[in-house]
PDB file of C-alpha atoms in Angstrom:
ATOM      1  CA  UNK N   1     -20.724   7.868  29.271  1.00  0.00           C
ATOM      2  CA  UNK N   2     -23.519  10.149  29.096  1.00  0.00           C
ATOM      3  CA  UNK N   3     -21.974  12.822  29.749  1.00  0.00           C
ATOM      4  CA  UNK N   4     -18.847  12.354  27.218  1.00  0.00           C
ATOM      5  CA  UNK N   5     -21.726  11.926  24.059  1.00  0.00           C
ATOM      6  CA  UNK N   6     -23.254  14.910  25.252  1.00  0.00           C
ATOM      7  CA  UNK N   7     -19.914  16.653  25.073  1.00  0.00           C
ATOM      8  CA  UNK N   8     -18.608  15.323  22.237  1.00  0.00           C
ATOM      9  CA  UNK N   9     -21.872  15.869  19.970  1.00  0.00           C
ATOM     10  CA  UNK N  10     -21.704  19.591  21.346  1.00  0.00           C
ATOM     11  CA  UNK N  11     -17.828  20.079  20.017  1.00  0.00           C
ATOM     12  CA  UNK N  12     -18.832  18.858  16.967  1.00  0.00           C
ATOM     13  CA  UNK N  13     -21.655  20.947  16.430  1.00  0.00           C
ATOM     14  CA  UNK N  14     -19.776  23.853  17.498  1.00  0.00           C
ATOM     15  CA  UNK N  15     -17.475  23.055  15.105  1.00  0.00           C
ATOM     16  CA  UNK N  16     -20.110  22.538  12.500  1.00  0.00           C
ATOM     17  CA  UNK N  17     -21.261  25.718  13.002  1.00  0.00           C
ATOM     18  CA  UNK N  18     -18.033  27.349  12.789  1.00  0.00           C
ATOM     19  CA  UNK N  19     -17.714  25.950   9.681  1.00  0.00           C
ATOM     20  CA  UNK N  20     -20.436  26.511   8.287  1.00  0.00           C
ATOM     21  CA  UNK N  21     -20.238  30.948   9.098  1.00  0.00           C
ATOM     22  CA  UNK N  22     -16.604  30.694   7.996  1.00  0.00           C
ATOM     23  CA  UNK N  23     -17.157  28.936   4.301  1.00  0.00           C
ATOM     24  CA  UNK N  24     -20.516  27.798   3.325  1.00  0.00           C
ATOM     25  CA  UNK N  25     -19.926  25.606   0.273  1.00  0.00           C
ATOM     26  CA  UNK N  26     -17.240  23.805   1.347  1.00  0.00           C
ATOM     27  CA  UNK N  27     -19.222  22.909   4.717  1.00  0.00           C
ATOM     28  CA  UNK N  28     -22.088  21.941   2.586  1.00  0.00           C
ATOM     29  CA  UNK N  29     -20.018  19.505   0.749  1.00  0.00           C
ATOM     30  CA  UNK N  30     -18.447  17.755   3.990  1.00  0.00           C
ATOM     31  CA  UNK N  31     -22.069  17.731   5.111  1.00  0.00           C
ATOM     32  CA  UNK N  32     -23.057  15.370   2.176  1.00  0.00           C
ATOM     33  CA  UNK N  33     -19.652  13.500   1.812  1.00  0.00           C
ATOM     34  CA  UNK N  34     -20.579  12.754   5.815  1.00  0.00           C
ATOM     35  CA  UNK N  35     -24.363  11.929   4.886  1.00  0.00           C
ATOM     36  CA  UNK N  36     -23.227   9.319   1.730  1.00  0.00           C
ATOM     37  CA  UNK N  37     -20.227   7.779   3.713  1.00  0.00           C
ATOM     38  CA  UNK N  38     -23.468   7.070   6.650  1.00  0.00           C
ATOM     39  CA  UNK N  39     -25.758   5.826   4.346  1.00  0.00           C
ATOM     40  CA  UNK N  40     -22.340   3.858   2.795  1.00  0.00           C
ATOM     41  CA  UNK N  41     -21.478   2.587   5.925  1.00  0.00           C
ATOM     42  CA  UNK N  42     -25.486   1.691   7.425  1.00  0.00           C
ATOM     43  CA  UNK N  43     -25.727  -1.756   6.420  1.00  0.00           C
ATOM     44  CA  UNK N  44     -22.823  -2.508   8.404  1.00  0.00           C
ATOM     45  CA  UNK N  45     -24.078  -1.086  11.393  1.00  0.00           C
ATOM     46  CA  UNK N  46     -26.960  -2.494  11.070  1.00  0.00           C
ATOM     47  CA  UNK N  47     -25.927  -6.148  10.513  1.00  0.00           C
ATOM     48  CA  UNK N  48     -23.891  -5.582  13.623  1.00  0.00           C
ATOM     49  CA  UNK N  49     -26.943  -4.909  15.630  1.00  0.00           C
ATOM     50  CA  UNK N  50     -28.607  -7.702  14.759  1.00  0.00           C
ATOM     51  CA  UNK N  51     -25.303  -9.578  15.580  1.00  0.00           C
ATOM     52  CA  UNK N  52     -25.504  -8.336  18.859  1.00  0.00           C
ATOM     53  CA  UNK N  53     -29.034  -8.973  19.559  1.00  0.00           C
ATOM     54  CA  UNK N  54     -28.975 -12.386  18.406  1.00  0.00           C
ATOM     55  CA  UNK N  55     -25.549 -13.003  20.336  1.00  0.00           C
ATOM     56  CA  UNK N  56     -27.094 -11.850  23.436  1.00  0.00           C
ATOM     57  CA  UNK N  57     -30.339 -12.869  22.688  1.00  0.00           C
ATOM     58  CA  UNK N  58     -29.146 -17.329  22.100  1.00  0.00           C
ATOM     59  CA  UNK N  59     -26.620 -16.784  24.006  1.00  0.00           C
ATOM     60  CA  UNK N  60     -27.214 -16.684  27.926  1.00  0.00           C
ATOM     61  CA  UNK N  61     -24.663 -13.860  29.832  1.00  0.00           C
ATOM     62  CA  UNK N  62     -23.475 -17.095  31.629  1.00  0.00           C
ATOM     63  CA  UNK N  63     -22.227 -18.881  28.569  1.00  0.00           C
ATOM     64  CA  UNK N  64     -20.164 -16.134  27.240  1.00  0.00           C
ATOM     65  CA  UNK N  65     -18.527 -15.229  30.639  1.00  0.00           C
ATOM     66  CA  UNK N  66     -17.348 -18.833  30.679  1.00  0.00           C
ATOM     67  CA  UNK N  67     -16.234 -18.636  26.937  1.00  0.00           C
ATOM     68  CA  UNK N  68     -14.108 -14.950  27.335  1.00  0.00           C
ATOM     69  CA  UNK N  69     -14.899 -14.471  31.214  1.00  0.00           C
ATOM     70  CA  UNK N  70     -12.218 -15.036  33.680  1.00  0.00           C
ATOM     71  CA  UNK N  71     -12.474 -18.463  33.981  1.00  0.00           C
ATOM     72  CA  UNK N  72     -11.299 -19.256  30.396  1.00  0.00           C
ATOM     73  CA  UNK N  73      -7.744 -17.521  30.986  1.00  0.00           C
ATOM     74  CA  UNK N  74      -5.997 -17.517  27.591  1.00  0.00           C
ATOM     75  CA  UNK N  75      -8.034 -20.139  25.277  1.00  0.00           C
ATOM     76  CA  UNK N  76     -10.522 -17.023  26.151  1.00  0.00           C
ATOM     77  CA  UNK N  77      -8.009 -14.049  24.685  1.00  0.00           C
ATOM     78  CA  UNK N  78      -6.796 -16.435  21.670  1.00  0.00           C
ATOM     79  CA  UNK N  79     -10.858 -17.618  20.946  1.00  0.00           C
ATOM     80  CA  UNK N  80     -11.815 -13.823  20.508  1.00  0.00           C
ATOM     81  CA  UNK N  81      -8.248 -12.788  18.797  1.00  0.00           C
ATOM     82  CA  UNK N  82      -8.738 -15.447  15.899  1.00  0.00           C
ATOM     83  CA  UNK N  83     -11.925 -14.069  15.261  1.00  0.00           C
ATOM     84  CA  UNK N  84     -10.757 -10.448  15.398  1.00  0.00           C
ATOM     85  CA  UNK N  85      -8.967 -11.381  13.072  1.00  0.00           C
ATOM     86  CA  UNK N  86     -11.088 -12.636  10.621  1.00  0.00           C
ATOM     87  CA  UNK N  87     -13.351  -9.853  11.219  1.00  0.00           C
ATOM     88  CA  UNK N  88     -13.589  -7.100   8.745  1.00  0.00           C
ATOM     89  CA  UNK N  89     -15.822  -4.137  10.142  1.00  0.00           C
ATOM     90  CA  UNK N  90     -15.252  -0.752  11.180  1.00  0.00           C
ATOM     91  CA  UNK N  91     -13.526  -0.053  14.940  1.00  0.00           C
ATOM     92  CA  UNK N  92     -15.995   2.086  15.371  1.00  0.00           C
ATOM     93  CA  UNK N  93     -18.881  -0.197  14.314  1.00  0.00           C
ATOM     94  CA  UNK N  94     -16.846  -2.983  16.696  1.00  0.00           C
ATOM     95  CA  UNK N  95     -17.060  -0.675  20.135  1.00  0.00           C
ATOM     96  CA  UNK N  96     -21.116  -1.510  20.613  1.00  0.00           C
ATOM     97  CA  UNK N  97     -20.411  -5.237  20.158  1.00  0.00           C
ATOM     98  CA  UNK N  98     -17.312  -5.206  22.724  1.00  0.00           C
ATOM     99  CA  UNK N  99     -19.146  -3.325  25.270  1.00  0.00           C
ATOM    100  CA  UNK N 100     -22.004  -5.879  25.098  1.00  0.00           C
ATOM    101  CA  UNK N 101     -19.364  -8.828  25.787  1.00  0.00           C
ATOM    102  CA  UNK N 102     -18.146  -6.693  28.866  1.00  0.00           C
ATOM    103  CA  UNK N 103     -21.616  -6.535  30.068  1.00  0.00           C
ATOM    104  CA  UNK N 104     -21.847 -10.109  29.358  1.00  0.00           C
ATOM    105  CA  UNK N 105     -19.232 -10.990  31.656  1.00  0.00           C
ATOM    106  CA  UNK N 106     -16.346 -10.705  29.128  1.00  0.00           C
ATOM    107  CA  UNK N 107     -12.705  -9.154  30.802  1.00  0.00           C
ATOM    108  CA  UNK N 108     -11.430  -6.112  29.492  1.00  0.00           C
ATOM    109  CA  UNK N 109      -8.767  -8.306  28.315  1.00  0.00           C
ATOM    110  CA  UNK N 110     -10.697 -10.121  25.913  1.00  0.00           C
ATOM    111  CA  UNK N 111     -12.122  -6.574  25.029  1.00  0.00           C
ATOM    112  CA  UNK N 112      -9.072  -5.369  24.407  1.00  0.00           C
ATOM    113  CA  UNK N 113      -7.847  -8.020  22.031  1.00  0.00           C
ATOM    114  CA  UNK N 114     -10.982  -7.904  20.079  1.00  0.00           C
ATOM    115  CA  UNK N 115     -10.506  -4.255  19.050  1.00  0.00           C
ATOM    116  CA  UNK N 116      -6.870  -4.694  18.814  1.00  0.00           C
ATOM    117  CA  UNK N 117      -6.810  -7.862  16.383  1.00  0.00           C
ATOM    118  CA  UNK N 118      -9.647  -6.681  14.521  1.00  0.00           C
ATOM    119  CA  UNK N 119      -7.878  -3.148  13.979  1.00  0.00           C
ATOM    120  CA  UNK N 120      -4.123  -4.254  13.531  1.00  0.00           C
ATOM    121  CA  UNK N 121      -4.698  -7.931  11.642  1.00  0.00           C
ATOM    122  CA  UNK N 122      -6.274  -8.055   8.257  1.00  0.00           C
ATOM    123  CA  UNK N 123      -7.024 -11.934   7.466  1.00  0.00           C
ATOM    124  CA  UNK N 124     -10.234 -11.006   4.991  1.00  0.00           C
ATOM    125  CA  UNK N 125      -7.599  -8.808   3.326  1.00  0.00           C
ATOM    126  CA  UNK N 126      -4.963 -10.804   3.425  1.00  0.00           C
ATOM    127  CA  UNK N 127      -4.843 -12.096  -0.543  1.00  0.00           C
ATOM    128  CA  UNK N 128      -4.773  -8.118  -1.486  1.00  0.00           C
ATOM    129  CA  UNK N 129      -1.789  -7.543   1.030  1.00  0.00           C
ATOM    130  CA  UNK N 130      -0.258 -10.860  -0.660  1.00  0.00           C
ATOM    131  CA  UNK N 131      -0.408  -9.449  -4.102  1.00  0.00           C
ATOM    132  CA  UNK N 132       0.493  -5.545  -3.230  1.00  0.00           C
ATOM    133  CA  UNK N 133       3.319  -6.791  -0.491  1.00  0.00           C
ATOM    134  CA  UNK N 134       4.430 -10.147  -1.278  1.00  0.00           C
ATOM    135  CA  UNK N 135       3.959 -13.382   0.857  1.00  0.00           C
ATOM    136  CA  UNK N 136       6.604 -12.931   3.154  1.00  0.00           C
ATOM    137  CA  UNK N 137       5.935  -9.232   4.203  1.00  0.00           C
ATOM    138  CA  UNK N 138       1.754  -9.628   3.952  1.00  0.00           C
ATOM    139  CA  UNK N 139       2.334 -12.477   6.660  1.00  0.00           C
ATOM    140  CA  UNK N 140       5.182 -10.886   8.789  1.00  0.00           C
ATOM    141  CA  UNK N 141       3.237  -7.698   8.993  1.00  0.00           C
ATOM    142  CA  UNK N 142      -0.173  -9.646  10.414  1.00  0.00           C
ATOM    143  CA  UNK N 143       1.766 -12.477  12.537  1.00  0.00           C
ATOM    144  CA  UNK N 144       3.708  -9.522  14.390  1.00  0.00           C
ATOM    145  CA  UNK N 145       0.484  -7.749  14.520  1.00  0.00           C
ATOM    146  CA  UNK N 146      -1.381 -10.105  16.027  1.00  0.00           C
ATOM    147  CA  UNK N 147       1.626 -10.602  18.207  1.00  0.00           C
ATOM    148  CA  UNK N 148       1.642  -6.834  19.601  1.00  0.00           C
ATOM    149  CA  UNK N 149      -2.503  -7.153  19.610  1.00  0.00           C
ATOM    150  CA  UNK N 150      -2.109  -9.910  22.204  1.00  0.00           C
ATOM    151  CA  UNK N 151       0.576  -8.166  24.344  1.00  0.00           C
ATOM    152  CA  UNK N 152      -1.574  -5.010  24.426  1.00  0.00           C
ATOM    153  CA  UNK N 153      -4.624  -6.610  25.228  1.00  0.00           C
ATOM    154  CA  UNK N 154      -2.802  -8.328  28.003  1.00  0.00           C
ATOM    155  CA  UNK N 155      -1.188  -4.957  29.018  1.00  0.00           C
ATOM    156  CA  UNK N 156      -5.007  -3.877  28.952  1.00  0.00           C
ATOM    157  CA  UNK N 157      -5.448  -6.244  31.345  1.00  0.00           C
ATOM    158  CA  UNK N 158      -2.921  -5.658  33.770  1.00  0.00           C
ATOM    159  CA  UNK N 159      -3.695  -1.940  33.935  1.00  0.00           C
ATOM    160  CA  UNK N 160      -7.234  -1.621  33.638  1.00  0.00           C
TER     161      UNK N 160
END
């Protein structure tokens, strides 16, 4: 895990450096599109944090591997793909919280769905896919969604 940061902070400051020596300007503008879209983005990282701390901090490792561990089979998977679904943050922001549930006991299954249902189903954004889409297609497009999610996650399962 280490060892994939490392590399991947390297590449991109490689890269960065590239950039900058091959146009100036235009790297100093990605550098403070970048800087806005973090400060843009900080409050929901940081409310995520505290999720996770609190989660793990009322919530005994025990507890949650009986609520998404192997023992709770599928009410598990569908517990944590409803509220994937109703989740609105960032993937990216979401990858922190799903490795805590793994070390909490959670399967890779239930992993799996989370970042699945939370990336392919839209249920806070629903009413905006109602009123660009139409009913039919806004609800056809998440119920097959969270359809695939589920069979993914459970693919997840099987392979990993």
């Amino acid at each position: 895990m280490i060892d994939t940061s490392l590399f991947i902070n390297a590449f991109a400051l490689i890269c960065l450096i590239y950039a900058y020596h091959h146009d100036r300007e235009r790297t100093k503008e990605a550098l403070i599109k970048a800087a806005n879209s973090f400060i843009h983005i900080m409050p929901t990282i940081l409310a995520i944090i505290v999720f996770i701390g609190l989660l793990l901090g009322f919530i005994p490792p025990a507890r949650i591997s009986m609520l998404i561990g192997e023992q709770s089979g599928i009410n598990g998977v569908l517990i944590v793909a409803v509220i994937g679904s109703f989740l609105h943050i960032p993937a990216l922001i979401s990858f922190p919280l799903t490795a805590s549930l793994l070390d909490a006991g959670a399967t890779v299954t239930v992993a799996a769905v989370f970042i699945t249902t939370l990336t392919m189903v839209g249920m806070v954004t629903l009413p905006l896919e109602i009123r660009e889409m139409g009913r039919k297609m806004a609800l056809l497009r998440n119920g097959i969604s969270f359809c695939i999610a589920i069979m993914i996650a459970l693919i997840m399962g099987v392979i990993l």
